[in-house]
Short mmCIF file of C-alpha atoms in Angstrom, two decimals:
data_model
loop_
_atom_site.label_atom_id
_atom_site.label_comp_id
_atom_site.label_asym_id
_atom_site.label_seq_id
_atom_site.Cartn_x
_atom_site.Cartn_y
_atom_site.Cartn_z
CA MET A 35 -14.54 -14.24 13.67
CA SER A 36 -16.44 -12.71 16.56
CA THR A 37 -17.06 -9.22 17.84
CA ILE A 38 -17.59 -7.82 21.32
CA ALA A 39 -19.12 -4.41 21.82
CA ALA A 40 -17.47 -2.05 24.32
CA SER A 41 -18.46 1.37 25.61
CA ARG A 42 -16.19 3.47 23.35
CA TRP A 43 -14.30 0.79 21.47
CA TYR A 44 -15.29 -2.03 19.18
CA VAL A 45 -13.11 -5.09 19.70
CA LEU A 46 -12.74 -7.22 16.56
CA ARG A 47 -11.33 -10.70 17.20
CA LEU A 48 -9.87 -12.69 14.30
CA PHE A 49 -8.35 -16.15 13.82
CA GLY A 50 -9.61 -17.66 17.07
CA GLU A 51 -8.86 -14.48 19.06
CA ARG A 52 -5.17 -14.58 18.05
CA ILE A 53 -5.68 -11.04 16.69
CA ALA A 54 -7.76 -8.54 18.70
CA LEU A 55 -8.28 -5.12 17.15
CA ARG A 56 -9.57 -2.21 19.28
CA LEU A 57 -11.45 0.08 16.91
CA PRO A 58 -12.80 3.50 18.00
CA VAL A 59 -16.55 3.42 17.45
CA GLY A 60 -16.74 7.04 16.25
CA ALA A 61 -14.07 6.56 13.56
CA LEU A 62 -15.58 3.36 12.17
CA GLY A 63 -17.98 5.53 10.18
CA TRP A 64 -15.05 6.97 8.23
CA LEU A 65 -13.91 3.47 7.34
CA VAL A 66 -17.38 2.57 6.08
CA ALA A 67 -17.57 5.85 4.12
CA SER A 68 -14.16 5.18 2.56
CA LEU A 69 -15.19 1.69 1.49
CA LEU A 70 -18.42 3.05 -0.02
CA LEU A 71 -16.40 5.69 -1.88
CA LEU A 72 -14.07 2.97 -3.17
CA ALA A 73 -17.02 0.86 -4.33
CA ALA A 74 -18.56 3.86 -6.10
CA ILE A 75 -15.32 4.68 -7.95
CA ILE A 76 -14.87 1.06 -9.03
CA ALA A 77 -18.49 0.81 -10.18
CA TYR A 78 -18.20 3.98 -12.27
CA SER A 79 -14.85 2.90 -13.74
CA LEU A 80 -16.44 -0.33 -14.98
CA THR A 81 -18.80 1.69 -17.18
CA ILE A 82 -16.08 3.86 -18.79
CA GLY A 83 -14.26 2.87 -21.98
CA SER A 84 -14.48 2.46 -25.74
CA GLN A 85 -17.46 0.12 -25.25
CA PRO A 86 -20.15 2.18 -23.41
CA THR A 87 -21.69 0.11 -20.62
CA SER A 88 -24.44 1.05 -18.17
CA LEU A 89 -24.34 0.30 -14.45
CA SER A 90 -27.20 -2.17 -14.83
CA GLU A 91 -25.31 -4.04 -17.56
CA VAL A 92 -22.20 -4.13 -15.37
CA TRP A 93 -24.23 -5.47 -12.43
CA ARG A 94 -25.90 -8.14 -14.58
CA THR A 95 -22.53 -9.19 -15.99
CA LEU A 96 -20.90 -9.45 -12.56
CA SER A 97 -23.93 -11.36 -11.30
CA GLY A 98 -23.33 -14.05 -13.91
CA GLU A 99 -26.07 -13.00 -16.34
CA SER A 100 -24.67 -12.66 -19.87
CA VAL A 101 -25.55 -9.30 -21.48
CA SER A 102 -23.58 -9.78 -24.68
CA LYS A 103 -20.35 -11.50 -25.55
CA THR A 104 -18.58 -8.16 -26.10
CA ILE A 105 -19.67 -6.60 -22.79
CA ASP A 106 -18.97 -9.80 -20.86
CA ASN A 107 -15.47 -9.90 -22.28
CA VAL A 108 -14.78 -6.19 -21.69
CA VAL A 109 -16.00 -6.22 -18.10
CA TRP A 110 -14.59 -9.56 -16.97
CA GLU A 111 -11.29 -9.66 -18.87
CA PHE A 112 -10.25 -6.00 -18.86
CA ARG A 113 -12.09 -3.52 -16.63
CA PHE A 114 -12.80 -5.58 -13.52
CA PRO A 115 -9.27 -7.02 -13.04
CA ARG A 116 -7.85 -3.57 -13.75
CA ALA A 117 -10.06 -1.98 -11.06
CA LEU A 118 -9.24 -4.70 -8.52
CA ALA A 119 -5.50 -4.40 -9.26
CA ALA A 120 -5.70 -0.62 -8.80
CA ALA A 121 -7.44 -1.05 -5.44
CA LEU A 122 -4.97 -3.65 -4.20
CA VAL A 123 -1.82 -1.78 -5.22
CA GLY A 124 -3.27 1.42 -3.77
CA ALA A 125 -3.84 -0.29 -0.43
CA MET A 126 -0.36 -1.85 -0.54
CA PHE A 127 1.49 1.41 -1.26
CA ALA A 128 -0.56 3.19 1.41
CA LEU A 129 0.21 0.53 4.03
CA SER A 130 3.89 0.61 3.06
CA GLY A 131 3.94 4.33 3.76
CA ALA A 132 2.15 3.87 7.09
CA ALA A 133 4.67 1.23 8.19
CA LEU A 134 7.62 3.42 7.16
CA GLN A 135 6.17 6.42 9.00
CA ASN A 136 5.74 4.33 12.13
CA VAL A 137 9.25 2.88 12.06
CA THR A 138 10.93 6.23 11.31
CA ARG A 139 8.49 8.30 13.39
CA ASN A 140 8.49 10.74 10.48
CA GLY A 141 5.32 11.68 8.60
CA LEU A 142 7.29 12.41 5.41
CA ALA A 143 8.36 8.79 4.90
CA ASP A 144 7.01 7.31 1.66
CA PRO A 145 8.33 4.31 -0.32
CA SER A 146 8.87 6.45 -3.42
CA LEU A 147 10.67 9.21 -1.51
CA VAL A 148 13.15 7.04 0.41
CA GLY A 149 14.13 4.82 -2.53
CA VAL A 150 12.26 1.61 -1.69
CA SER A 151 10.13 1.75 -4.86
CA GLN A 152 13.13 2.79 -6.94
CA GLY A 153 15.07 -0.23 -5.66
CA ALA A 154 12.31 -2.53 -6.84
CA GLY A 155 12.17 -0.66 -10.15
CA LEU A 156 15.90 -1.00 -10.76
CA ALA A 157 15.81 -4.72 -10.00
CA VAL A 158 12.87 -5.34 -12.37
CA VAL A 159 14.44 -3.24 -15.14
CA ALA A 160 17.70 -5.17 -14.75
CA LEU A 161 15.79 -8.46 -15.01
CA THR A 162 13.92 -7.26 -18.10
CA VAL A 163 16.89 -5.73 -19.92
CA LEU A 164 19.73 -8.06 -18.98
CA TRP A 165 17.75 -11.31 -18.84
CA PRO A 166 14.83 -10.98 -21.29
CA SER A 167 14.08 -14.72 -21.11
CA GLY A 168 13.88 -14.63 -17.30
CA LEU A 169 10.83 -16.17 -15.69
CA ALA A 170 8.00 -13.70 -15.08
CA THR A 171 7.30 -15.44 -11.78
CA LEU A 172 10.67 -14.18 -10.51
CA ARG A 173 9.58 -10.58 -10.92
CA PRO A 174 8.02 -10.03 -7.45
CA TRP A 175 10.92 -11.78 -5.72
CA VAL A 176 13.48 -9.74 -7.66
CA ALA A 177 11.57 -6.56 -6.79
CA PHE A 178 11.46 -7.56 -3.12
CA GLY A 179 15.21 -8.22 -3.14
CA GLY A 180 15.96 -4.84 -4.73
CA SER A 181 13.78 -2.97 -2.26
CA MET A 182 15.20 -4.82 0.74
CA LEU A 183 18.79 -4.08 -0.31
CA VAL A 184 17.93 -0.38 -0.54
CA ALA A 185 16.24 -0.42 2.88
CA ILE A 186 19.27 -2.12 4.44
CA LEU A 187 21.63 0.33 2.73
CA ILE A 188 19.72 3.38 3.97
CA GLN A 189 19.39 1.96 7.48
CA SER A 190 23.12 1.21 7.65
CA LEU A 191 24.03 4.68 6.34
CA THR A 192 21.66 6.31 8.82
CA TRP A 193 22.52 4.32 11.92
CA THR A 194 25.04 5.77 14.38
CA THR A 195 26.11 4.82 17.89
CA ARG A 196 23.38 7.15 19.19
CA GLY A 197 20.71 5.43 17.14
CA ALA A 198 18.92 6.28 13.91
CA SER A 199 17.62 9.76 13.13
CA SER A 200 14.35 9.94 11.23
CA VAL A 201 15.45 13.13 9.46
CA ARG A 202 18.71 11.51 8.35
CA PHE A 203 16.72 8.47 7.17
CA ILE A 204 14.53 10.65 4.93
CA LEU A 205 17.39 12.74 3.55
CA MET A 206 19.58 9.69 2.95
CA GLY A 207 16.65 7.96 1.25
CA VAL A 208 16.04 10.90 -1.09
CA GLY A 209 19.70 10.83 -2.13
CA VAL A 210 19.73 7.06 -2.66
CA ALA A 211 16.47 7.28 -4.64
CA ALA A 212 17.99 9.85 -6.99
CA LEU A 213 21.08 7.69 -7.45
CA ILE A 214 19.00 4.58 -8.23
CA SER A 215 16.82 6.49 -10.70
CA ALA A 216 19.96 7.60 -12.54
CA GLY A 217 21.24 4.02 -12.56
CA THR A 218 17.93 2.80 -13.98
CA SER A 219 18.12 5.34 -16.82
CA VAL A 220 21.68 4.28 -17.65
CA LEU A 221 20.67 0.60 -17.64
CA MET A 222 17.80 1.26 -20.04
CA THR A 223 20.15 2.69 -22.68
CA TYR A 224 21.58 -0.83 -23.18
CA GLY A 225 18.26 -2.61 -23.61
CA ASP A 226 16.28 -3.67 -26.67
CA ILE A 227 14.18 -0.71 -27.81
CA GLU A 228 10.84 -2.56 -27.61
CA ARG A 229 11.52 -3.82 -24.09
CA VAL A 230 12.75 -0.40 -23.02
CA LEU A 231 9.54 1.22 -24.27
CA SER A 232 7.41 -1.28 -22.38
CA VAL A 233 9.46 -0.72 -19.24
CA LEU A 234 9.22 3.04 -19.70
CA THR A 235 5.43 2.89 -19.50
CA TRP A 236 5.63 0.62 -16.46
CA LEU A 237 8.07 2.97 -14.70
CA ASN A 238 5.40 5.70 -14.82
CA GLY A 239 2.97 3.57 -12.82
CA SER A 240 0.54 2.20 -15.41
CA ILE A 241 -2.32 -0.15 -14.49
CA ASN A 242 -3.35 -0.54 -18.13
CA ALA A 243 -1.99 -4.08 -18.52
CA ALA A 244 -3.24 -5.50 -15.21
CA ASN A 245 -4.90 -8.93 -15.51
CA TRP A 246 -6.33 -11.66 -13.30
CA SER A 247 -2.88 -13.20 -12.70
CA ASP A 248 -1.73 -9.87 -11.25
CA VAL A 249 -4.83 -9.67 -9.06
CA GLN A 250 -4.24 -13.16 -7.71
CA MET A 251 -0.61 -12.41 -6.91
CA LEU A 252 -1.45 -9.10 -5.21
CA ALA A 253 -4.20 -10.76 -3.16
CA ALA A 254 -1.90 -13.62 -2.12
CA TRP A 255 0.86 -11.30 -0.91
CA SER A 256 -1.65 -9.03 0.83
CA ALA A 257 -3.09 -12.04 2.65
CA VAL A 258 0.35 -12.63 4.16
CA LEU A 259 1.56 -9.07 4.76
CA LEU A 260 -1.62 -7.45 6.13
CA PRO A 261 -2.08 -9.84 9.11
CA ALA A 262 1.62 -9.45 9.88
CA LEU A 263 1.28 -5.67 9.93
CA LEU A 264 -1.83 -5.88 12.13
CA LEU A 265 0.03 -8.12 14.58
CA LEU A 266 2.87 -5.59 14.72
CA SER A 267 0.39 -2.77 15.31
CA ARG A 268 0.04 -3.87 18.93
CA SER A 269 3.61 -2.70 19.57
CA THR A 270 3.59 0.19 17.12
CA ALA A 271 1.88 2.59 19.53
CA ALA A 272 4.67 2.05 22.05
CA LEU A 273 7.33 2.48 19.35
CA ARG A 274 5.96 5.92 18.54
CA MET A 275 6.92 7.08 22.05
CA GLY A 276 10.59 6.32 21.46
CA ASP A 277 12.80 3.24 21.74
CA ALA A 278 13.58 3.77 25.45
CA THR A 279 9.91 4.14 26.41
CA ALA A 280 8.86 1.24 24.20
CA THR A 281 11.52 -1.00 25.77
CA ALA A 282 10.39 0.03 29.25
CA LEU A 283 6.83 -0.95 28.29
CA GLY A 284 8.04 -4.39 27.26
CA ALA A 285 7.82 -3.99 23.49
CA PRO A 286 10.39 -5.99 21.46
CA VAL A 287 11.67 -2.86 19.78
CA ARG A 288 14.29 -4.45 17.52
CA TRP A 289 11.96 -7.14 16.15
CA VAL A 290 9.08 -4.71 15.70
CA ARG A 291 11.39 -2.42 13.74
CA TYR A 292 12.61 -5.30 11.54
CA GLY A 293 9.04 -6.46 11.04
CA LEU A 294 7.76 -3.03 10.04
CA ILE A 295 10.61 -2.51 7.56
CA THR A 296 10.06 -5.96 6.03
CA THR A 297 6.32 -5.47 5.61
CA ALA A 298 6.82 -1.94 4.23
CA VAL A 299 9.33 -3.28 1.70
CA GLY A 300 7.06 -6.20 0.82
CA PHE A 301 4.01 -4.04 0.14
CA ALA A 302 5.93 -1.52 -1.98
CA ALA A 303 7.98 -4.13 -3.86
CA ILE A 304 5.02 -6.27 -4.95
CA GLY A 305 2.98 -3.24 -5.92
CA THR A 306 5.91 -1.92 -7.95
CA ALA A 307 6.51 -5.30 -9.61
CA VAL A 308 2.94 -5.26 -10.99
CA VAL A 309 2.20 -1.65 -11.97
CA GLY A 310 5.46 0.23 -11.42
CA PRO A 311 6.17 2.94 -8.84
CA LEU A 312 3.17 4.97 -7.61
CA GLY A 313 4.49 8.06 -5.92
CA PHE A 314 3.04 9.74 -2.82
CA VAL A 315 0.22 7.23 -2.20
CA GLY A 316 2.11 6.12 0.91
CA LEU A 317 2.33 9.74 2.00
CA ILE A 318 -1.20 10.99 1.33
CA ALA A 319 -3.30 8.06 2.57
CA PRO A 320 -1.72 7.65 6.07
CA HIS A 321 -1.95 11.41 6.70
CA ALA A 322 -5.59 11.52 5.64
CA ALA A 323 -6.37 8.47 7.78
CA ARG A 324 -4.61 10.01 10.78
CA ARG A 325 -6.78 13.10 10.53
CA LEU A 326 -9.97 11.05 10.29
CA ALA A 327 -8.95 8.50 12.96
CA PRO A 328 -6.39 10.08 15.30
CA SER A 329 -6.55 7.15 17.74
CA GLY A 330 -6.45 3.41 17.21
CA VAL A 331 -3.47 1.99 15.30
CA ALA A 332 -5.40 -0.91 13.77
CA LEU A 333 -8.24 1.31 12.53
CA HIS A 334 -5.67 3.74 11.16
CA LEU A 335 -4.13 0.94 9.10
CA LEU A 336 -7.49 -0.27 7.77
CA LEU A 337 -8.57 3.28 6.94
CA THR A 338 -5.19 3.94 5.31
CA ALA A 339 -5.65 0.88 3.08
CA ALA A 340 -9.16 1.94 2.06
CA LEU A 341 -8.12 5.51 1.28
CA GLY A 342 -5.05 4.35 -0.66
CA ALA A 343 -7.20 2.00 -2.73
CA ALA A 344 -9.72 4.77 -3.45
CA LEU A 345 -6.93 7.21 -4.35
CA VAL A 346 -5.30 4.92 -6.92
CA CYS A 347 -8.63 3.84 -8.41
CA ALA A 348 -9.55 7.52 -8.80
CA ALA A 349 -6.12 8.32 -10.28
CA ASP A 350 -6.49 5.50 -12.80
CA LEU A 351 -10.01 6.69 -13.68
CA VAL A 352 -8.77 10.27 -14.22
CA GLY A 353 -5.87 8.99 -16.32
CA ARG A 354 -8.27 7.01 -18.52
CA THR A 355 -10.76 9.84 -19.09
CA LEU A 356 -8.87 13.15 -18.90
CA MET A 357 -7.31 12.95 -22.39
CA ALA A 358 -9.17 9.93 -23.84
CA PRO A 359 -8.41 7.95 -25.92
CA VAL A 360 -4.85 8.68 -24.70
CA GLN A 361 -4.34 7.05 -21.31
CA ILE A 362 -2.21 8.83 -18.71
CA PRO A 363 -0.46 6.44 -16.28
CA ALA A 364 -1.93 6.55 -12.77
CA GLY A 365 1.56 7.20 -11.37
CA LEU A 366 1.72 10.57 -13.11
CA VAL A 367 -1.69 11.53 -11.67
CA THR A 368 -0.63 10.61 -8.12
CA ASP A 369 2.57 12.62 -8.62
CA LEU A 370 0.55 15.68 -9.66
CA ILE A 371 -1.62 15.31 -6.54
CA GLY A 372 1.17 14.33 -4.19
CA VAL A 373 3.85 16.94 -4.87
CA PRO A 374 1.82 19.94 -3.56
CA ILE A 375 0.76 17.93 -0.50
CA PHE A 376 4.36 16.90 0.13
CA LEU A 377 5.51 20.54 -0.04
CA ILE A 378 2.80 21.58 2.45
CA LEU A 379 3.80 18.80 4.86
CA LEU A 380 7.48 19.66 4.41
CA ARG A 381 6.76 23.31 5.24
CA ARG A 382 4.88 22.30 8.39
CA ALA A 383 7.70 19.95 9.40
CA ALA A 384 10.27 22.73 8.88
CA ARG A 385 8.35 24.91 11.32
CA ARG A 386 8.42 22.23 14.01
CA THR A 387 11.96 20.91 13.55
CA ALA A 388 15.35 21.95 12.25
CA LEU A 389 14.70 20.17 8.95
#
């Protein structure tokens, strides 16, 4: 990895200069601030729980120095993997929303609003209820398949001979999401009561049961999907100007569109397979990042990931502490935050368009 300083841009070269990211120097500070905020939230969350732990004890434990068997076990086996899983799924849902907003050219696109998360949820519920002995390793692949089928369905219903309308995509997605949610509820009435209860908690977006296996899986999928999304970002700026303009500029519009949809589905599906649907993260984080870094697609994606991670970590922390010892799923907290923001954005969109 090497870096080259420029007058107003910072060029970050990765993988033997196969990936070159042009990052606005002024906006890099927001990325650093977001990462520091994320680190602070994670550090504080490691001290919260039934076993009181100070920051110094957490630091000594993470540094390899044993404080006590109880604290070592609490920090390493429960709190730290939970915090890392929250950060990773937050980044993944946020990047899924950013990819969907780029491909639809609509700032209201979010994996939970257009049915992508619900498709993954229905597929996982079907696996759990209808095939209880099914391999747990199939869960992410089943979720990916469910999400991809929904994305293809919405795209086919939206597409006309004059192309795809972003407004139709959103409205069609909202309708499909409602239909899938109803189908999931019907399916759960046929399941074993214990499995249905466990799935019910998961459907609300709970990070309570996250473990190191989940962290490893999330990290592995992120290591594949994030570079792919960064590679596509070189053509995303052209795609924002419209298909005709992007084609004239030499961008492979069709393949970029397929790539963005696949990565958006992948991020949302894997995040849903682990912790369940987390609503509005893919809506809030890209909008916040766009305000902080209005130029630079690559920086916008990195900032979106950092803000999404911080948002979900904060939501999980609030859910753990607001009504302790009762734990509120992080998905319910993000819904409470996201609905008012969605209504504000919808009102602004209605003023600009015929939505």
